[in-house]
Amino acid sequence: MALLTAALPALAQSQESTVASDASADDTQGDIVVLGRGETRQVQTLTKSDLDAQPPAASPIKALEKLPSVNFQSADPLGVNEYSTSISVRSFGQTQLGYTLDGMPLGNMSYGSFNGLHISRAAISENVAGAELAQGAGALDTPASSNLGGTIKFTTVDPSQTLGGEIDAGYGSQNTYRLFARLDTGDLGDGTRAYISGAHLDQPKWKGNGKTSSWQTNAKLISPLGPDTTLTVYGAYSDLATDDYMDVSRSIVDRYGWNWDYLRYDWATAVALATAYQANPSGDCGGNAYPLGIRCVDDTYYDGTTLRSDVLGYLRLESRLSDKVQVRVQPYFHHNRGEGTWWYPYSGTPGGAPLFVRSSGYGLDRWGATAAVTVELGAHSIEAGGWLERADVMSRRLRYGIAADGSNWGHRQWPRMSDAFGSYYDFRYDVRTNQGFLQDTWQVTDALKVTAGFKALDVDVRARTIQTTITQAQGKIEARDLFLPQAGVNYMVTHDFELFGSYAENFSAFGSGPFSTDQASFDATSGDLKPESSRTFEGGLRLHLPRFEGVLAGYHVKFRNRLAGFSPCSVIETCASITSNVGSVTTYGIEAAGTWRLVRHLSLFGSYSYTNAQYDDDTVNGAGEVVLRTRDRQVVGVPRHIANAEVAYDDGTVFGRVGAGYQSRRYYTFLNDASIDGRIVASLSLGVRFAGDGPLAGLEVQGNVTNLFDKNYFATFGSTNSDVAGNYQGGMVGAPRQFFITARKRF
C-alpha cells in the first residue's frame, strides 16, 4: 500500500499490509525469496511474482514448501483439498502455528474450523500479494493464540491507482478448469480506489470419482479520509464443496495400488460390502466374500465429502495523530458453516439401505478487533496494542437415512437437522480471547537494533452439551499467561553482513480436547491442566553480496506440557479418558537458504534444514504407568532433512522455473517402529509474456507441471502408537504428475 506506507513510516515496521511492498524494494529485485534483511528473527517472504508462478488456483500456503524447515503435504496437486493438506514448521504441526491475513486472525486453520478458516477460502490466490514466514516466533502484535511455533502472515493486493483489471483462464489434468476476473476502479477521487473479483474452480479428482468445486468473491477498498488517515475495507465470500480422497494404510496400497479410493457412484458394490459385513462381522478381513476382491470392510467406503461456506471481512483505520504518534484499529467478523459427510457401512438406515450418512456439522461466528499505537521517542519506537475476539462454536454429529436405492441423498447435500434419525452429539463452545502487547524497538546505533517486549494472553473456553451419546464434560477451562517475553537483536557488521538473534515464549490455548471426558474427571483435573508452551532461541547471519543473498541460522526449542488423551486408571481398570500433560519435546536444528544470481535473468534458490526433534519423556497415564516408551524417540511426522532447489529464468518475455524438493524419512508412530520413506518431488513452470500495443498486449501464457517425474509417494500421514504391520489407515497418497496451463490478460 504505497500511499499509506509513505504517510505512516513508523507503522510500516509492523503492519502486514506492507509485506508485499517491502518485498519489492530495490535491494531485493529479482530474488525468489526475500530473506528478512534487518529482522531480529528468522523471517522469509515470498513475493507476488513467486506466488503467481504456481498453477492456477494453487493455495498460497503451498508455495511456502521450499522455505527452510517447512514440511508441506497434500494429496491434491493444488493444495486446496483441506482434508488432505497439512503444514508443519520446526516440528510444530498445523494447529500449533499462527496465521493472519492483512492482520485479521485466521485461527489455527484446523479442518474442523474451531477458531478460523483456511487461507484458500479467506482470499483468492491471485489476490494474495505476499506470504511471510517466521519459523520461530511471530511478531508480538500477531493476533494468534496457537503459535507455539512459527507464524505465517498473508497479505492481499491493494486496488490499483488506474482503471483496469485481470482475467485468468486455466485448464489442466482431469479436465480441471479455473476462471478468475478482477476489476480495479482506479482513482475515484482523492485517492479512493477499489476492486471486486471472483473465481470459480472445477477440479475433478486425480483418482476415483468426484471433484472439488469452489466459488469465491473478494472486494477491497482503500480511501484516504484526510492527509493523515486511511480507511481500508476488505470482504470475502467462499463456497467450497470437495469430494475427499480416502485415507489409506501402507497395507491397503500394497494390496490395491496407489490409485485405490472411495467407491463413489458404485452404489451396488457399497451395498454388497455393507450387507456382507453386517451378516458376518466376525468374518471381516478374510472370512467374508466381499466384492471386487476387497479383503476388509474398511479397505474402502462409498464416499466422503467436505462442505464449507464462509463470509468474512475487516475494516482498518490508520491515522497519524502527530509526527510521533500513529494508531490503527481493525475490527473484523467471520461467519462459517461447515459439514463433513461419510457413508457408514457398519449398520443401516431403518427401513432403508444397509448404510447411512454420518454427518459432522460445524458452525462458527466470531468477531473481534485488533488495535495498536506507535510512539516515536528519539531512537525508540514503542508500540502497544491488543486483540480481543469472541467466538461461538457449534460441533455436532448426526445420522441421516438413505433410501434402498440411494436416490434420496445428493453427494453434496447440505443436510437438515430435522431430517436426522439419530445423533451422536451436539456441543457448543464460547471462546473469549484477550491479548495485549508492548514492544520497544531501539535503534542503538546505525548498525545495532534491539527489540524487547512481551504479550499477555488470556483465552477462556466454555463448553455446554446440547445432546450427546458419548462422554463429554461441560464447564470452563482457561489458558492464561500475562507475561510472555520476546527479545531480539540485529547487528549490521557491514552493509553486506548482518547478525541476528532472538528469544521468545509462547503458549497455545486449549481447544475442545479437555472436555472429552466424564464430568467428574474434568472437574477434578481441569484446574491443574497447563496449556502447551514453548521457548525458542534462534540466531544466525545474513549475507547481502552483489550476486548472492543468503541466511544461515540455528535454533533450540523447548516444547513443554505436551497434551494427549489417556486413561487416568491403571491398565486393569476402566474409566473415561482425560487430557493430560505428558512431557516435553526438545528440538534443535539449522536452516540455510540463499539466492545466487548466476547471470542476468537467471538465478538459483536453495534451502536446507536439519531438524532433530525428540520426546524428552516416556508417556504415562494418570496412574503413573508408562503407556508408551517415547523418551528419545523422534517426533512423529518430522523429517530430519529437508532440501529444496529452484532455478528461475525471467527476461521479461520468457520466464520459467524448475524445482525439486527432498524430504528424508518420517516416522508416523510414537514408538518409531513405522515410517514413510524419503522422496524427491520436482515441478516445472514455463511461460511467455506479450508486450506492445496490439491485441495481445498484456497477455501472459503459463504452463505448470507438478510431480514432474511422476513419483509415487505418501503425502499427509496421521500418527499412531505403533504400526509394525502397516495397517494404520491414516495416510494420503500424493498426486501423480499433473499438467496445467493458464492464460492471463491484464488491462
XYZ file of C-alpha atoms in Angstrom:
747
model
C 0.000 0.000 0.000
C 2.366 2.655 -1.278
C 0.311 5.706 -0.343
C -0.141 4.542 3.255
C 3.472 3.470 3.679
C 4.675 6.901 2.692
C 2.282 8.618 5.066
C 2.899 6.401 8.077
C 6.543 5.263 8.131
C 6.533 4.006 11.715
C 3.538 1.755 11.313
C 5.137 0.231 8.244
C 7.533 -1.575 10.562
C 4.832 -3.880 11.874
C 1.838 -3.770 9.583
C 1.227 -6.798 7.429
C -0.160 -4.656 4.630
C 3.377 -3.594 3.807
C 4.852 -7.065 3.294
C 4.383 -7.020 -0.456
C 5.734 -3.513 -0.949
C 8.684 -4.160 1.373
C 9.446 -7.312 -0.557
C 9.834 -5.379 -3.781
C 12.373 -2.907 -2.505
C 15.279 -2.099 -4.807
C 17.792 -4.288 -2.964
C 15.637 -7.403 -3.365
C 14.569 -7.103 -7.010
C 14.884 -10.442 -8.761
C 15.028 -12.510 -5.576
C 12.941 -15.689 -5.498
C 12.653 -15.322 -1.727
C 13.269 -12.215 0.416
C 15.408 -13.271 3.366
C 14.441 -10.770 6.066
C 17.105 -8.099 5.884
C 17.283 -6.129 9.136
C 14.993 -8.509 11.069
C 15.878 -9.713 14.561
C 14.116 -13.030 13.856
C 14.388 -15.754 11.223
C 11.981 -14.482 8.546
C 11.468 -15.094 4.831
C 8.936 -13.554 2.475
C 7.505 -14.825 -0.799
C 6.544 -12.043 -3.198
C 3.563 -11.969 -5.541
C 5.673 -12.947 -8.539
C 6.671 -16.078 -6.661
C 3.063 -16.929 -5.805
C 1.987 -16.314 -9.413
C 4.461 -18.974 -10.585
C 2.195 -21.662 -9.099
C -0.541 -23.441 -11.108
C -3.935 -21.696 -11.306
C -5.881 -21.702 -8.008
C -2.988 -23.269 -6.054
C -3.175 -22.444 -2.366
C -0.767 -19.701 -1.271
C 0.384 -21.908 1.597
C 1.699 -24.499 -0.858
C 4.305 -22.025 -2.142
C 5.924 -21.985 1.305
C 7.116 -25.584 0.948
C 10.504 -24.513 -0.444
C 11.441 -22.499 2.661
C 13.681 -23.960 5.391
C 12.023 -26.268 7.967
C 8.671 -26.248 6.135
C 7.047 -29.660 5.715
C 4.031 -29.287 3.412
C 1.948 -32.281 2.341
C -1.191 -32.696 0.241
C -2.965 -35.338 -1.820
C -4.131 -32.503 -4.071
C -1.718 -31.017 -6.650
C -3.113 -27.528 -5.914
C -3.164 -27.842 -2.122
C -6.813 -26.732 -1.838
C -8.216 -30.025 -0.520
C -8.167 -29.113 3.165
C -8.805 -32.625 4.474
C -5.621 -33.937 2.852
C -3.410 -30.882 3.368
C -1.032 -30.217 6.238
C 1.925 -27.991 7.041
C 4.452 -28.106 9.871
C 7.438 -25.948 10.760
C 10.320 -26.988 13.028
C 8.321 -29.977 14.349
C 5.229 -27.901 15.198
C 2.095 -29.035 13.393
C -0.501 -27.041 11.521
C -2.664 -26.327 14.584
C 0.387 -25.147 16.559
C 1.217 -22.295 14.183
C -0.313 -18.828 13.804
C -1.896 -17.414 10.641
C -3.161 -13.969 9.656
C -4.474 -12.205 6.565
C -3.852 -8.435 6.496
C -3.715 -8.573 10.285
C -7.005 -10.481 10.598
C -6.540 -13.740 12.546
C -7.222 -16.955 10.649
C -7.094 -19.127 13.779
C -5.100 -22.350 13.564
C -6.546 -23.321 10.137
C -7.831 -26.614 11.546
C -10.133 -28.748 9.439
C -12.948 -28.522 11.972
C -12.925 -24.673 11.999
C -12.796 -24.271 15.803
C -11.422 -20.715 15.536
C -10.772 -19.703 11.934
C -10.520 -20.779 8.310
C -8.020 -21.833 5.702
C -6.216 -19.209 3.625
C -7.557 -20.860 0.451
C -11.035 -19.691 1.455
C -10.047 -16.358 3.006
C -8.568 -14.922 -0.195
C -8.461 -15.816 -3.884
C -4.917 -16.855 -4.767
C -4.498 -14.117 -7.402
C -5.363 -11.545 -4.736
C -2.617 -12.649 -2.352
C 0.292 -10.205 -2.572
C 2.792 -11.974 -0.339
C 3.385 -14.546 2.376
C 5.796 -14.065 5.268
C 7.047 -16.976 7.353
C 8.651 -16.533 10.760
C 9.866 -20.030 11.589
C 10.421 -19.407 15.288
C 8.070 -16.790 16.654
C 5.779 -14.226 15.134
C 5.845 -10.549 15.954
C 4.308 -9.595 19.294
C 1.410 -7.841 17.567
C 0.357 -11.076 15.812
C -3.230 -11.945 16.815
C -2.866 -15.682 17.395
C -3.447 -17.996 20.337
C -1.892 -21.090 18.738
C 1.567 -20.009 17.569
C 3.778 -22.239 19.672
C 5.966 -22.407 16.617
C 6.069 -20.162 13.592
C 3.695 -17.598 12.177
C 2.546 -17.167 8.583
C 1.291 -13.759 7.522
C -0.565 -13.367 4.235
C -1.358 -10.023 2.600
C -3.821 -9.096 -0.118
C -3.083 -6.897 -3.108
C -4.177 -3.278 -2.958
C -6.513 -1.741 -5.547
C -4.720 -0.147 -8.466
C -4.467 3.611 -8.880
C -5.555 3.200 -12.522
C -8.674 1.718 -14.122
C -8.023 -1.835 -15.261
C -8.181 -5.439 -14.263
C -7.172 -9.002 -14.906
C -8.800 -12.073 -16.439
C -7.355 -15.571 -15.977
C -8.442 -18.845 -17.528
C -6.780 -22.118 -16.592
C -7.105 -25.711 -17.776
C -5.368 -28.871 -16.664
C -5.280 -32.598 -15.983
C -8.568 -34.433 -15.354
C -10.311 -31.549 -17.207
C -9.663 -29.118 -14.383
C -10.686 -25.583 -15.244
C -10.374 -22.310 -13.393
C -11.725 -18.810 -14.094
C -10.771 -15.572 -12.381
C -11.582 -11.921 -13.005
C -10.783 -8.708 -11.152
C -11.891 -5.157 -11.947
C -9.996 -2.200 -10.480
C -11.848 1.091 -10.377
C -8.729 3.238 -10.394
C -8.725 6.559 -8.574
C -12.333 7.545 -7.850
C -11.264 10.870 -6.412
C -8.990 11.963 -3.577
C -7.121 8.647 -3.763
C -10.124 6.375 -3.168
C -9.870 3.162 -5.154
C -11.339 -0.334 -5.039
C -11.600 -3.685 -6.767
C -14.035 -6.551 -6.955
C -13.070 -10.017 -8.075
C -14.433 -13.510 -8.445
C -13.126 -17.016 -9.102
C -14.511 -20.459 -9.892
C -12.645 -23.772 -9.702
C -13.835 -27.109 -11.060
C -11.191 -29.731 -10.261
C -12.003 -33.434 -10.769
C -10.078 -35.809 -8.524
C -6.955 -37.411 -9.954
C -8.124 -40.815 -8.678
C -11.567 -42.209 -8.013
C -14.657 -40.147 -8.779
C -15.744 -36.701 -7.633
C -14.275 -33.228 -7.688
C -13.554 -30.005 -5.855
C -15.766 -27.074 -6.746
C -15.438 -23.594 -5.308
C -16.899 -20.138 -5.859
C -15.205 -17.097 -4.344
C -15.623 -13.332 -4.280
C -13.189 -10.748 -2.861
C -13.532 -6.976 -2.692
C -11.250 -4.323 -1.256
C -11.426 -0.551 -0.878
C -8.834 1.998 0.218
C -9.949 5.524 0.944
C -7.881 8.393 2.401
C -10.058 10.241 4.927
C -7.641 13.124 5.060
C -3.917 13.738 4.709
C -3.087 11.572 7.734
C -5.856 8.942 7.875
C -6.631 5.959 5.656
C -9.570 3.558 5.672
C -9.232 0.020 4.272
C -12.199 -2.323 3.860
C -11.972 -5.972 2.768
C -14.712 -8.544 2.252
C -14.710 -12.159 1.077
C -17.197 -14.923 0.350
C -16.316 -18.568 -0.273
C -18.379 -21.645 -1.103
C -16.384 -24.892 -1.224
C -17.550 -28.432 -1.983
C -14.975 -31.223 -2.056
C -15.209 -34.945 -2.653
C -12.319 -36.061 -0.498
C -9.584 -38.594 -1.056
C -9.804 -41.676 1.134
C -7.412 -42.384 3.999
C -5.301 -45.434 3.236
C -2.697 -47.555 5.001
C 0.567 -48.923 3.693
C -1.016 -52.384 3.532
C -4.024 -51.086 1.550
C -1.667 -49.570 -1.031
C 0.238 -52.850 -1.160
C -2.992 -54.750 -1.838
C -4.733 -52.458 -4.294
C -2.207 -49.952 -5.604
C -1.687 -46.188 -5.346
C -4.978 -45.280 -7.092
C -7.285 -47.001 -4.597
C -10.074 -44.689 -3.403
C -13.748 -44.381 -2.454
C -16.423 -46.349 -4.358
C -18.282 -43.165 -5.280
C -21.057 -43.855 -7.886
C -20.668 -47.642 -7.423
C -23.709 -47.985 -5.190
C -24.178 -51.700 -5.839
C -20.691 -52.567 -4.551
C -21.123 -50.346 -1.491
C -24.407 -52.108 -0.637
C -22.895 -55.561 -1.185
C -19.891 -54.737 1.005
C -22.022 -53.400 3.882
C -24.526 -56.274 3.641
C -21.810 -58.953 3.742
C -20.105 -57.331 6.731
C -23.289 -56.909 8.776
C -24.245 -60.542 8.092
C -20.915 -61.765 9.472
C -18.885 -59.074 11.329
C -16.536 -61.687 12.760
C -15.594 -62.765 9.264
C -14.101 -59.404 8.329
C -10.665 -59.375 6.697
C -10.809 -62.860 5.227
C -13.974 -64.642 6.276
C -16.451 -62.805 4.032
C -16.997 -62.951 0.288
C -16.607 -59.236 -0.424
C -16.983 -57.904 -3.991
C -14.100 -56.715 -6.200
C -11.626 -58.801 -4.226
C -11.949 -56.465 -1.221
C -10.435 -58.043 1.889
C -11.730 -55.848 4.753
C -14.810 -53.672 5.119
C -12.599 -50.674 5.974
C -10.487 -51.037 2.854
C -12.898 -48.725 1.074
C -16.107 -46.780 1.681
C -18.770 -45.315 -0.516
C -17.883 -41.639 -0.161
C -16.659 -38.775 1.998
C -17.216 -35.069 1.350
C -16.388 -31.646 2.758
C -18.665 -28.608 2.501
C -17.703 -25.119 3.673
C -19.308 -21.684 3.382
C -17.646 -18.527 4.709
C -18.287 -14.802 4.860
C -15.619 -12.583 6.382
C -14.359 -9.055 6.324
C -12.483 -6.329 8.146
C -12.304 -2.572 8.388
C -8.934 -0.991 9.159
C -8.467 2.639 10.161
C -4.898 4.000 10.264
C -4.059 7.511 11.300
C -1.073 9.696 12.122
C -2.089 11.795 15.089
C 1.199 13.710 15.100
C 4.726 13.407 13.792
C 5.438 10.973 16.597
C 2.161 9.113 17.171
C 0.307 6.748 14.833
C -2.662 4.477 15.548
C -4.512 1.678 13.811
C -7.763 -0.066 14.664
C -9.084 -3.115 12.815
C -12.445 -4.703 13.656
C -13.397 -7.885 11.771
C -16.024 -10.621 11.560
C -16.281 -14.165 10.235
C -19.275 -16.463 9.735
C -18.674 -20.104 8.853
C -20.863 -23.095 8.203
C -19.336 -26.490 7.504
C -20.282 -30.098 7.033
C -18.296 -33.293 6.622
C -20.186 -36.376 5.467
C -19.140 -40.035 5.406
C -21.113 -43.137 4.386
C -21.263 -45.536 7.361
C -21.171 -49.261 6.373
C -21.440 -50.983 9.784
C -25.207 -50.616 10.232
C -28.050 -49.461 8.054
C -30.817 -46.936 7.754
C -34.016 -48.115 9.500
C -36.214 -49.417 6.730
C -33.748 -48.384 4.011
C -30.238 -49.023 2.746
C -27.636 -51.015 4.693
C -25.678 -47.771 5.037
C -26.385 -44.341 6.465
C -24.713 -40.957 6.198
C -22.721 -39.794 9.218
C -22.596 -36.014 9.108
C -20.230 -33.839 11.177
C -21.542 -30.290 11.336
C -19.517 -27.196 12.178
C -20.574 -23.643 12.874
C -18.519 -20.601 13.776
C -19.420 -16.978 14.362
C -16.562 -14.804 15.538
C -15.986 -11.105 15.745
C -13.160 -9.116 17.185
C -10.714 -6.266 16.769
C -7.013 -5.520 16.856
C -5.526 -2.144 17.723
C -2.099 -0.592 18.167
C -0.466 2.749 18.837
C 3.137 3.555 17.895
C 5.087 6.369 19.523
C 8.445 7.593 18.222
C 10.735 8.783 21.010
C 14.126 9.549 19.544
C 15.902 6.257 18.871
C 12.973 4.312 20.351
C 9.845 3.166 18.556
C 7.370 2.000 21.190
C 4.297 0.050 20.117
C 1.448 -1.115 22.329
C -1.830 -2.705 21.438
C -4.178 -5.599 21.813
C -6.563 -8.096 20.342
C -9.930 -9.317 21.503
C -12.193 -11.911 19.965
C -15.476 -13.572 20.829
C -16.392 -16.824 19.081
C -19.492 -19.012 19.202
C -18.673 -22.543 18.044
C -21.009 -25.412 17.165
C -19.933 -29.046 16.722
C -22.394 -31.854 16.138
C -22.581 -35.297 14.545
C -25.834 -36.782 13.246
C -27.152 -39.827 11.364
C -29.088 -39.408 8.123
C -31.036 -42.115 6.334
C -30.565 -43.399 2.797
C -33.221 -44.998 0.610
C -32.595 -48.564 -0.519
C -31.510 -47.386 -3.957
C -29.541 -44.426 -2.616
C -31.641 -41.988 -4.624
C -32.617 -39.587 -1.838
C -29.175 -38.345 -0.882
C -27.110 -35.988 -3.022
C -23.365 -36.272 -2.680
C -23.019 -32.545 -1.913
C -26.211 -32.105 0.022
C -26.298 -29.735 2.992
C -28.242 -31.881 5.480
C -31.081 -30.513 7.572
C -31.025 -31.377 11.241
C -34.757 -32.129 11.163
C -34.130 -34.996 8.705
C -31.719 -36.862 11.021
C -32.840 -40.172 12.512
C -30.175 -40.224 15.224
C -27.479 -38.186 16.902
C -24.030 -38.792 18.365
C -23.524 -35.376 19.942
C -24.274 -31.673 19.755
C -21.870 -29.332 21.589
C -21.490 -25.575 21.910
C -18.374 -23.625 22.835
C -17.962 -19.988 23.811
C -14.370 -18.829 23.245
C -13.180 -15.489 24.587
C -9.711 -14.263 23.682
C -7.921 -11.221 25.093
C -4.358 -10.288 24.210
C -2.187 -7.248 24.836
C 1.399 -6.447 23.902
C 4.110 -3.866 24.466
C 7.315 -3.598 22.458
C 10.246 -1.231 22.136
C 12.410 -1.140 19.018
C 15.607 0.665 19.929
C 17.969 1.777 17.177
C 21.009 1.930 19.443
C 23.367 2.912 16.634
C 23.150 2.920 12.864
C 24.356 -0.674 12.983
C 22.698 -2.043 16.123
C 18.971 -2.577 16.667
C 17.426 -4.130 19.769
C 13.797 -5.158 20.260
C 12.221 -6.180 23.550
C 8.696 -6.606 24.781
C 6.039 -9.019 25.932
C 2.488 -10.070 25.310
C -0.251 -11.090 27.730
C -2.767 -13.692 26.574
C -5.940 -14.977 28.200
C -8.227 -17.466 26.422
C -11.373 -18.724 28.113
C -13.270 -21.721 26.630
C -16.701 -22.639 27.951
C -18.449 -25.819 26.818
C -22.048 -26.917 27.115
C -23.756 -30.040 25.869
C -26.994 -29.850 23.930
C -27.206 -33.612 23.423
C -24.715 -36.493 23.467
C -24.398 -40.266 23.466
C -20.650 -40.100 24.099
C -18.598 -38.968 27.083
C -18.353 -35.170 27.239
C -17.966 -32.742 30.098
C -19.314 -29.232 30.453
C -17.651 -26.307 32.110
C -14.871 -23.800 31.673
C -11.136 -24.010 31.101
C -8.785 -21.072 30.888
C -5.283 -20.615 29.466
C -3.623 -17.521 30.829
C -0.135 -16.009 30.928
C 0.289 -12.287 31.427
C 3.995 -12.213 30.664
C 5.259 -13.890 27.504
C 8.539 -12.093 26.738
C 10.286 -11.682 23.411
C 13.615 -10.010 22.657
C 15.856 -9.725 19.629
C 18.953 -8.056 18.271
C 20.223 -7.230 14.789
C 23.755 -6.006 14.159
C 24.857 -4.830 10.711
C 28.556 -5.683 10.779
C 28.845 -4.200 7.300
C 26.348 -3.298 4.609
C 26.789 -6.859 3.299
C 26.844 -8.806 6.547
C 24.440 -8.872 9.499
C 23.982 -10.930 12.647
C 20.664 -11.567 14.392
C 19.290 -13.397 17.385
C 16.034 -13.674 19.309
C 14.268 -15.332 22.230
C 10.515 -15.843 22.559
C 7.991 -17.546 24.803
C 4.534 -18.631 23.673
C 1.672 -20.868 24.690
C -1.272 -22.393 22.877
C -4.829 -22.028 24.128
C -6.937 -25.090 24.904
C -9.345 -26.411 22.309
C -12.199 -28.848 22.805
C -9.947 -31.755 23.842
C -10.063 -31.283 27.643
C -13.856 -31.668 27.586
C -13.686 -35.172 26.054
C -14.029 -36.910 29.406
C -16.645 -37.510 32.076
C -17.749 -34.642 34.284
C -16.110 -35.916 37.464
C -12.716 -36.310 35.791
C -12.950 -32.872 34.193
C -13.886 -31.211 37.481
C -11.023 -32.970 39.264
C -8.251 -32.295 36.741
C -9.065 -29.232 34.611
C -7.781 -26.782 37.221
C -4.347 -28.416 37.161
C -4.049 -28.761 33.381
C -1.448 -26.464 31.855
C -1.520 -25.169 28.272
C 1.195 -26.258 25.879
C 4.083 -23.781 25.868
C 7.355 -23.161 24.042
C 10.623 -21.321 24.495
C 12.587 -20.557 21.352
C 16.180 -19.404 20.925
C 17.424 -18.655 17.437
C 20.284 -16.784 15.835
C 22.236 -16.529 12.656
C 23.753 -14.407 9.950
C 22.681 -12.945 6.631
C 24.834 -12.084 3.629
C 23.928 -9.467 1.024
C 26.500 -9.719 -1.734
C 26.186 -8.381 -5.286
C 25.274 -11.814 -6.680
C 24.237 -13.684 -3.545
C 21.723 -13.242 -0.733
C 21.830 -15.853 1.985
C 20.931 -16.761 5.547
C 22.306 -19.345 7.958
C 20.529 -19.862 11.289
C 20.446 -22.212 14.232
C 17.728 -22.690 16.853
C 16.766 -24.508 20.027
C 13.141 -25.031 21.110
C 11.792 -26.467 24.354
C 8.152 -27.521 23.953
C 6.562 -28.118 27.375
C 3.274 -29.560 28.628
C 2.537 -31.612 25.523
C -1.121 -32.672 25.691
C -2.514 -36.119 24.989
C -5.658 -38.028 25.905
C -5.133 -41.090 28.112
C -6.966 -43.084 30.724
C -6.183 -41.963 34.292
C -6.695 -45.515 35.539
C -4.399 -48.482 35.762
C -4.455 -50.990 32.923
C -6.803 -53.355 34.840
C -9.424 -50.661 35.451
C -11.919 -48.955 33.143
C -12.667 -45.242 33.209
C -13.101 -42.277 30.877
C -10.000 -40.806 29.282
C -8.734 -37.354 30.199
C -6.407 -34.857 28.577
C -3.073 -34.824 30.378
C 0.292 -33.116 30.187
C 2.623 -35.916 29.088
C 6.044 -34.305 28.964
C 8.201 -32.118 26.802
C 9.942 -32.085 23.433
C 13.400 -30.736 22.649
C 14.072 -29.552 19.125
C 17.207 -28.077 17.667
C 18.351 -27.572 14.117
C 19.958 -25.477 11.438
C 18.447 -23.642 8.488
C 20.106 -22.268 5.378
C 18.694 -20.500 2.342
C 20.108 -18.381 -0.422
C 19.605 -16.892 -3.859
C 22.512 -16.837 -6.295
C 22.162 -14.646 -9.388
C 24.090 -16.763 -11.872
C 23.872 -14.390 -14.830
C 21.421 -11.718 -15.883
C 17.841 -13.047 -15.765
C 18.942 -16.411 -14.300
C 19.017 -17.236 -10.583
C 19.257 -20.238 -8.296
C 17.455 -20.552 -4.977
C 18.282 -23.269 -2.482
C 17.329 -24.137 1.078
C 18.260 -26.831 3.564
C 17.167 -27.614 7.109
C 18.179 -30.188 9.660
C 15.679 -30.866 12.459
C 16.290 -33.030 15.495
C 13.042 -33.229 17.477
C 12.766 -35.794 20.254
C 10.369 -36.586 23.084
C 12.022 -35.973 26.447
C 9.773 -38.301 28.434
C 8.016 -41.620 28.319
C 4.260 -41.214 28.095
C 2.436 -42.121 31.292
C -1.248 -42.283 32.183
C -2.943 -40.724 35.189
C -1.946 -43.658 37.371
C 1.728 -43.025 36.660
C 2.122 -46.120 34.484
C 4.212 -45.951 31.339
C 1.896 -46.204 28.345
C 4.487 -45.627 25.608
C 8.265 -45.701 25.703
C 8.576 -42.431 23.831
C 11.658 -40.981 25.515
C 14.371 -40.101 22.980
C 12.099 -41.106 20.090
C 11.858 -38.826 17.068
C 8.725 -36.646 16.929
C 6.151 -38.048 14.519
C 5.810 -36.500 11.086
C 9.110 -34.605 11.178
C 11.780 -35.361 8.550
C 15.295 -34.691 9.802
C 16.414 -33.365 6.425
C 14.532 -31.085 4.032
C 16.235 -29.609 0.962
C 14.937 -27.583 -1.969
C 16.480 -26.188 -5.134
C 14.925 -23.996 -7.797
C 16.345 -22.448 -10.964
C 14.432 -19.423 -12.266
C 14.724 -17.520 -15.539
C 12.862 -14.320 -16.431
C 13.918 -11.853 -19.129
C 10.590 -10.042 -19.135
C 9.273 -12.014 -22.097
C 10.155 -15.649 -21.457
C 10.102 -16.989 -17.922
C 10.326 -20.375 -16.270
C 11.277 -22.353 -13.197
C 12.308 -25.882 -12.420
C 12.494 -27.009 -8.824
C 12.837 -30.104 -6.688
C 12.169 -30.800 -3.034
C 13.668 -33.579 -0.924
C 12.421 -34.889 2.401
C 14.022 -37.686 4.393
C 12.153 -40.451 6.205
C 9.274 -39.506 8.527
C 8.151 -41.656 11.451
C 4.385 -41.732 11.944
C 4.340 -43.857 15.102
C 5.275 -42.627 18.555
C 7.384 -45.745 19.039
C 9.229 -45.051 15.763
C 8.539 -48.580 14.513
C 6.966 -47.443 11.223
C 7.877 -44.663 8.830
C 7.287 -43.099 5.445
C 10.174 -43.289 3.011
C 12.009 -40.176 1.925
C 11.249 -38.783 -1.514
C 12.144 -36.179 -4.138
C 9.340 -34.380 -5.974
C 10.053 -31.957 -8.827
C 8.000 -29.287 -10.616
C 8.269 -27.178 -13.755
C 6.743 -23.939 -15.000
C 7.291 -22.146 -18.304
C 5.639 -19.078 -19.798
C 5.716 -16.143 -22.143
C 4.500 -12.539 -21.899
C 3.337 -10.414 -24.807
C 4.164 -6.715 -24.888
C 3.452 -3.921 -27.360
C 0.217 -2.184 -28.279
C -1.633 -4.909 -30.176
C -4.495 -7.157 -29.036
C -2.031 -9.490 -27.305
C -0.545 -6.729 -25.163
C -0.714 -7.695 -21.512
C -1.334 -11.366 -22.290
C 0.640 -13.993 -20.398
C 0.559 -17.741 -21.007
C 1.997 -20.083 -18.396
C 2.297 -23.868 -18.185
C 2.913 -25.870 -14.999
C 3.813 -29.488 -14.343
C 3.593 -30.831 -10.794
C 5.359 -34.040 -9.704
C 7.418 -33.817 -12.868
C 8.839 -37.346 -12.712
C 5.561 -38.978 -11.645
C 6.800 -40.168 -8.248
C 4.591 -42.470 -6.149
C 4.738 -41.357 -2.524
C 2.751 -40.880 0.676
C 1.911 -37.259 1.431
C -0.076 -36.380 4.570
C 0.067 -39.092 7.220
C -1.515 -39.144 10.672
C 0.066 -40.579 13.810
C -0.495 -43.662 15.927
C 1.277 -45.540 18.709
C 2.637 -48.494 16.713
C 2.120 -49.922 13.235
C 4.574 -52.707 12.510
C 2.079 -54.415 10.170
C 1.332 -51.229 8.248
C -2.423 -51.346 8.873
C -2.885 -47.838 10.298
C -5.356 -46.153 7.939
C -4.299 -42.535 8.253
C -2.354 -41.753 5.106
C -2.894 -39.833 1.893
C -1.217 -40.571 -1.421
C 0.486 -37.687 -3.195
C -0.848 -36.669 -6.598
C 0.899 -38.069 -9.697
C 2.188 -35.858 -12.499
C -0.354 -33.178 -13.432
C -0.364 -30.571 -16.215
C -1.895 -27.074 -16.122
C -1.945 -24.118 -18.489
C -3.089 -20.590 -17.698
C -3.814 -17.595 -19.922
C -3.694 -14.312 -18.020
C -4.736 -10.977 -19.515
C -4.054 -7.738 -17.678
C -5.559 -4.499 -18.926
